[in-house]
């Protein structure tokens, strides 16, 4: 869950999703029954509850809304570069949705609709799941959510953010233990960082870390999330927290990989620089 604040009073919600009070119809979460009653009667929730419920619940509704906003931001940012071009996937122009690029493609290559990129990635991941691919084989397929298949370079900036929201809205309704859902949350956090939305990225990354710890994720995966989180703390000026997180990553790497390992040395450098 990335909606981590009470809808009525903005107080932090419990880490365990089931511990929060929820609207019975749309699953909007609150810190208390009092806040739920207040929001329904005076906060305006009663007017939008039906729309949220029909949209798949609070998390899905929020993801769909934020995806549309992110796509609009990405299209506007790429507008000058994409004028007169067409999507290399569907071969349509950008008159309706608008086109993006923001990879390493040059000339007339690489222009696409975010929705086409997302549809392509969704299909490929579904095929990988049907084939029961795991590990690096699955990771290679999942890269289609964030890496251009033409130039093989990672998307950046607001386009990566839009793809992060596209990915999250695709898998948000799955169980918390689902692999694609967890990877989608990580991608969303990185996409928000790429777009300069550090406060939102912090919320997503902290939620991601809490979920990984709760679900018993491999230590190597937890250390990656911690390292990313340390960078977000630093960008927000929360230097003490960044320092502590970098230290935790270094200690964790030393225990997991040994003091002379490349990843440990990289973590040591980050710790020394923080």
Tab-separated table of C-alpha atoms in Angstrom:
chain	number	residue	atom	x	y	z
A	1	UNK	CA	0.000	0.000	0.000
A	2	UNK	CA	1.399	3.421	-0.924
A	3	UNK	CA	-1.476	5.440	0.537
A	4	UNK	CA	0.164	5.571	3.949
A	5	UNK	CA	-1.599	8.559	5.536
A	6	UNK	CA	-5.083	8.811	6.965
A	7	UNK	CA	-7.390	10.328	4.349
A	8	UNK	CA	-9.070	12.556	6.921
A	9	UNK	CA	-6.272	13.820	9.212
A	10	UNK	CA	-3.053	12.781	7.395
A	11	UNK	CA	-1.781	10.814	10.404
A	12	UNK	CA	0.492	7.858	9.548
A	13	UNK	CA	-1.346	4.577	9.055
A	14	UNK	CA	-0.180	1.255	10.535
A	15	UNK	CA	2.433	-0.696	8.550
A	16	UNK	CA	0.144	-3.711	8.472
A	17	UNK	CA	-2.552	-2.939	5.863
A	18	UNK	CA	-5.244	-4.844	7.761
A	19	UNK	CA	-4.648	-2.869	10.981
A	20	UNK	CA	-6.115	0.373	9.587
A	21	UNK	CA	-9.826	1.226	9.590
A	22	UNK	CA	-11.235	0.925	6.069
A	23	UNK	CA	-14.334	2.130	4.281
A	24	UNK	CA	-16.381	-1.025	3.748
A	25	UNK	CA	-17.300	-0.026	0.197
A	26	UNK	CA	-14.098	1.352	-1.362
A	27	UNK	CA	-11.296	0.330	1.065
A	28	UNK	CA	-10.143	3.926	1.695
A	29	UNK	CA	-8.062	3.708	4.884
A	30	UNK	CA	-8.213	5.810	8.064
A	31	UNK	CA	-6.334	5.923	11.332
A	32	UNK	CA	-9.526	5.596	13.384
A	33	UNK	CA	-13.253	5.014	13.136
A	34	UNK	CA	-13.742	8.657	14.141
A	35	UNK	CA	-11.827	9.852	11.072
A	36	UNK	CA	-13.763	7.475	8.840
A	37	UNK	CA	-17.107	8.822	10.138
A	38	UNK	CA	-15.948	12.435	9.837
A	39	UNK	CA	-14.723	12.024	6.261
A	40	UNK	CA	-17.933	10.319	5.182
A	41	UNK	CA	-20.209	12.925	6.752
A	42	UNK	CA	-18.273	16.175	6.401
A	43	UNK	CA	-15.107	15.535	4.408
A	44	UNK	CA	-16.809	14.741	1.121
A	45	UNK	CA	-15.987	11.038	0.977
A	46	UNK	CA	-19.613	10.098	0.572
A	47	UNK	CA	-19.703	11.902	-2.786
A	48	UNK	CA	-16.787	9.992	-4.310
A	49	UNK	CA	-16.980	6.647	-2.505
A	50	UNK	CA	-18.971	5.046	-5.321
A	51	UNK	CA	-16.501	6.198	-7.966
A	52	UNK	CA	-13.566	4.880	-5.915
A	53	UNK	CA	-15.285	1.547	-5.361
A	54	UNK	CA	-16.183	1.120	-9.035
A	55	UNK	CA	-12.605	2.075	-9.924
A	56	UNK	CA	-11.227	-0.905	-8.014
A	57	UNK	CA	-10.763	0.550	-4.544
A	58	UNK	CA	-8.686	3.357	-3.068
A	59	UNK	CA	-5.240	2.142	-4.178
A	60	UNK	CA	-6.350	1.311	-7.726
A	61	UNK	CA	-8.318	4.556	-8.036
A	62	UNK	CA	-5.318	6.577	-6.891
A	63	UNK	CA	-2.947	4.697	-9.205
A	64	UNK	CA	-5.181	5.250	-12.236
A	65	UNK	CA	-5.535	8.946	-11.438
A	66	UNK	CA	-1.823	9.472	-10.871
A	67	UNK	CA	-0.993	7.533	-14.047
A	68	UNK	CA	-3.116	9.898	-16.134
A	69	UNK	CA	-1.428	12.898	-14.524
A	70	UNK	CA	2.050	11.431	-15.059
A	71	UNK	CA	1.360	10.671	-18.719
A	72	UNK	CA	0.153	14.241	-19.279
A	73	UNK	CA	3.344	15.573	-17.647
A	74	UNK	CA	5.565	13.293	-19.754
A	75	UNK	CA	3.789	14.170	-23.006
A	76	UNK	CA	4.092	17.886	-22.277
A	77	UNK	CA	7.803	17.541	-21.485
A	78	UNK	CA	8.417	15.650	-24.744
A	79	UNK	CA	6.086	17.725	-26.916
A	80	UNK	CA	8.723	19.639	-28.861
A	81	UNK	CA	10.821	16.534	-29.541
A	82	UNK	CA	7.876	14.368	-30.657
A	83	UNK	CA	6.072	16.803	-32.963
A	84	UNK	CA	5.120	15.153	-36.270
A	85	UNK	CA	6.317	11.694	-35.163
A	86	UNK	CA	4.448	8.397	-34.767
A	87	UNK	CA	4.471	5.586	-32.246
A	88	UNK	CA	6.806	2.791	-33.349
A	89	UNK	CA	4.521	0.222	-31.708
A	90	UNK	CA	1.020	1.058	-33.015
A	91	UNK	CA	2.167	3.329	-35.885
A	92	UNK	CA	-0.339	6.033	-34.864
A	93	UNK	CA	0.528	9.685	-34.267
A	94	UNK	CA	0.276	11.593	-31.016
A	95	UNK	CA	-2.940	13.461	-31.765
A	96	UNK	CA	-4.867	11.742	-28.967
A	97	UNK	CA	-2.567	10.559	-26.185
A	98	UNK	CA	0.660	12.255	-27.202
A	99	UNK	CA	4.089	10.692	-27.641
A	100	UNK	CA	7.189	10.385	-25.460
A	101	UNK	CA	10.782	9.221	-25.849
A	102	UNK	CA	13.461	10.029	-23.204
A	103	UNK	CA	15.760	7.083	-23.939
A	104	UNK	CA	18.962	6.990	-26.030
A	105	UNK	CA	17.213	6.656	-29.411
A	106	UNK	CA	18.039	9.328	-31.964
A	107	UNK	CA	16.584	10.563	-35.228
A	108	UNK	CA	13.118	9.216	-35.905
A	109	UNK	CA	13.442	6.171	-33.637
A	110	UNK	CA	11.953	5.419	-30.241
A	111	UNK	CA	8.815	7.569	-30.171
A	112	UNK	CA	5.883	5.849	-28.466
A	113	UNK	CA	2.688	6.257	-26.492
A	114	UNK	CA	3.152	5.469	-22.805
A	115	UNK	CA	0.065	3.251	-23.054
A	116	UNK	CA	1.676	1.244	-25.876
A	117	UNK	CA	4.901	0.791	-23.920
A	118	UNK	CA	2.864	-0.337	-20.918
A	119	UNK	CA	0.706	-2.718	-22.952
A	120	UNK	CA	3.808	-4.263	-24.512
A	121	UNK	CA	5.437	-4.780	-21.111
A	122	UNK	CA	2.243	-6.175	-19.584
A	123	UNK	CA	1.890	-8.781	-22.337
A	124	UNK	CA	5.518	-9.882	-22.102
A	125	UNK	CA	5.402	-10.183	-18.311
A	126	UNK	CA	2.150	-12.169	-18.514
A	127	UNK	CA	3.824	-14.576	-20.940
A	128	UNK	CA	6.821	-14.900	-18.612
A	129	UNK	CA	4.493	-15.716	-15.709
A	130	UNK	CA	2.695	-18.353	-17.781
A	131	UNK	CA	6.083	-19.933	-18.476
A	132	UNK	CA	6.934	-19.793	-14.740
A	133	UNK	CA	10.105	-17.802	-15.358
A	134	UNK	CA	11.944	-16.663	-12.221
A	135	UNK	CA	15.201	-14.962	-11.279
A	136	UNK	CA	17.234	-13.294	-13.987
A	137	UNK	CA	15.033	-14.727	-16.739
A	138	UNK	CA	11.992	-12.948	-15.276
A	139	UNK	CA	13.994	-9.791	-14.514
A	140	UNK	CA	15.083	-9.584	-18.156
A	141	UNK	CA	11.450	-9.603	-19.282
A	142	UNK	CA	10.351	-7.145	-16.608
A	143	UNK	CA	12.900	-4.656	-17.969
A	144	UNK	CA	10.396	-3.806	-20.693
A	145	UNK	CA	8.637	-1.729	-18.066
A	146	UNK	CA	11.572	0.654	-17.816
A	147	UNK	CA	14.001	0.008	-20.693
A	148	UNK	CA	13.611	0.837	-24.388
A	149	UNK	CA	13.673	-2.320	-26.496
A	150	UNK	CA	15.229	-0.424	-29.425
A	151	UNK	CA	18.272	1.217	-27.838
A	152	UNK	CA	18.271	-0.945	-24.662
A	153	UNK	CA	18.712	2.168	-22.523
A	154	UNK	CA	16.654	2.908	-19.423
A	155	UNK	CA	14.010	5.611	-19.737
A	156	UNK	CA	14.604	8.642	-17.551
A	157	UNK	CA	12.877	11.670	-16.072
A	158	UNK	CA	9.122	12.069	-16.300
A	159	UNK	CA	8.782	9.204	-18.808
A	160	UNK	CA	10.203	6.724	-16.272
A	161	UNK	CA	7.780	8.190	-13.728
A	162	UNK	CA	4.818	7.669	-16.075
A	163	UNK	CA	5.906	4.086	-16.722
A	164	UNK	CA	6.282	3.581	-12.973
A	165	UNK	CA	2.670	4.586	-12.447
A	166	UNK	CA	1.603	2.448	-15.424
A	167	UNK	CA	3.357	-0.549	-13.894
A	168	UNK	CA	1.976	0.085	-10.405
A	169	UNK	CA	-1.610	0.462	-11.605
A	170	UNK	CA	-1.250	-2.822	-13.504
A	171	UNK	CA	-0.217	-4.897	-10.489
A	172	UNK	CA	-1.478	-2.957	-7.444
A	173	UNK	CA	-4.530	-5.196	-6.992
A	174	UNK	CA	-2.391	-8.330	-6.653
A	175	UNK	CA	-1.487	-9.811	-3.255
A	176	UNK	CA	1.344	-8.120	-1.389
A	177	UNK	CA	3.445	-11.274	-1.792
A	178	UNK	CA	3.250	-11.169	-5.613
A	179	UNK	CA	6.657	-10.733	-7.263
A	180	UNK	CA	5.523	-8.398	-10.065
A	181	UNK	CA	3.689	-6.199	-7.551
A	182	UNK	CA	6.810	-5.808	-5.435
A	183	UNK	CA	8.914	-4.968	-8.475
A	184	UNK	CA	6.277	-2.458	-9.585
A	185	UNK	CA	6.491	-0.636	-6.260
A	186	UNK	CA	10.277	-0.401	-6.564
A	187	UNK	CA	9.982	0.903	-10.120
A	188	UNK	CA	7.447	3.510	-9.042
A	189	UNK	CA	9.776	4.774	-6.316
A	190	UNK	CA	12.656	5.063	-8.774
A	191	UNK	CA	10.409	6.745	-11.342
A	192	UNK	CA	9.257	9.363	-8.852
A	193	UNK	CA	12.899	10.043	-7.994
A	194	UNK	CA	13.781	10.402	-11.688
A	195	UNK	CA	11.035	12.989	-12.077
A	196	UNK	CA	12.190	14.964	-9.032
A	197	UNK	CA	9.188	14.017	-6.876
A	198	UNK	CA	11.348	13.133	-3.890
A	199	UNK	CA	8.709	13.479	-1.152
A	200	UNK	CA	6.437	11.018	-2.943
A	201	UNK	CA	9.389	8.768	-3.729
A	202	UNK	CA	10.286	8.693	-0.031
A	203	UNK	CA	6.797	7.513	0.897
A	204	UNK	CA	6.893	4.728	-1.699
A	205	UNK	CA	10.419	3.594	-0.842
A	206	UNK	CA	9.763	3.517	2.905
A	207	UNK	CA	6.614	1.489	2.254
A	208	UNK	CA	8.560	-0.834	-0.040
A	209	UNK	CA	11.249	-1.394	2.590
A	210	UNK	CA	8.692	-2.067	5.328
A	211	UNK	CA	6.881	-4.581	3.121
A	212	UNK	CA	10.090	-6.387	2.189
A	213	UNK	CA	11.102	-6.720	5.814
A	214	UNK	CA	7.624	-7.887	6.796
A	215	UNK	CA	7.552	-10.509	4.047
A	216	UNK	CA	11.081	-11.776	4.697
A	217	UNK	CA	12.645	-10.688	1.399
A	218	UNK	CA	16.265	-11.705	0.647
A	219	UNK	CA	18.831	-9.520	2.371
A	220	UNK	CA	20.453	-8.556	-0.940
A	221	UNK	CA	17.148	-7.094	-2.181
A	222	UNK	CA	16.583	-5.208	1.071
A	223	UNK	CA	20.043	-3.647	0.838
A	224	UNK	CA	19.283	-2.327	-2.664
A	225	UNK	CA	16.117	-0.619	-1.410
A	226	UNK	CA	17.974	0.781	1.610
A	227	UNK	CA	20.671	2.236	-0.639
A	228	UNK	CA	18.062	3.935	-2.830
A	229	UNK	CA	16.288	5.214	0.254
A	230	UNK	CA	19.520	6.708	1.599
A	231	UNK	CA	19.861	8.736	-1.597
A	232	UNK	CA	16.306	10.025	-1.236
A	233	UNK	CA	16.943	11.067	2.364
A	234	UNK	CA	20.034	12.971	1.198
A	235	UNK	CA	18.172	14.769	-1.601
A	236	UNK	CA	15.568	15.895	0.919
A	237	UNK	CA	18.234	17.240	3.277
A	238	UNK	CA	17.629	14.554	5.895
A	239	UNK	CA	21.334	13.924	6.208
A	240	UNK	CA	21.410	12.118	9.550
A	241	UNK	CA	18.937	9.547	8.276
A	242	UNK	CA	20.888	9.215	5.039
A	243	UNK	CA	24.099	8.636	7.001
A	244	UNK	CA	22.497	5.981	9.202
A	245	UNK	CA	21.007	4.192	6.207
A	246	UNK	CA	24.319	4.229	4.319
A	247	UNK	CA	26.005	2.796	7.403
A	248	UNK	CA	23.401	0.024	7.639
A	249	UNK	CA	23.932	-0.822	3.972
A	250	UNK	CA	27.717	-0.968	4.399
A	251	UNK	CA	27.475	-3.209	7.468
A	252	UNK	CA	24.933	-5.408	5.707
A	253	UNK	CA	27.089	-5.727	2.593
A	254	UNK	CA	30.167	-6.591	4.626
A	255	UNK	CA	28.295	-9.402	6.368
A	256	UNK	CA	26.620	-10.659	3.206
A	257	UNK	CA	29.364	-10.281	0.592
A	258	UNK	CA	32.607	-9.851	2.560
A	259	UNK	CA	34.725	-6.742	3.061
A	260	UNK	CA	36.596	-7.014	-0.250
A	261	UNK	CA	33.555	-7.505	-2.476
A	262	UNK	CA	32.807	-4.850	-5.108
A	263	UNK	CA	29.343	-4.154	-3.700
A	264	UNK	CA	30.761	-3.742	-0.200
A	265	UNK	CA	33.406	-1.327	-1.433
A	266	UNK	CA	30.750	0.671	-3.276
A	267	UNK	CA	28.651	0.797	-0.101
A	268	UNK	CA	31.721	1.929	1.850
A	269	UNK	CA	32.263	4.745	-0.625
A	270	UNK	CA	28.632	5.852	-0.276
A	271	UNK	CA	28.944	5.749	3.510
A	272	UNK	CA	32.143	7.799	3.460
A	273	UNK	CA	30.552	10.363	1.140
A	274	UNK	CA	27.314	10.791	3.056
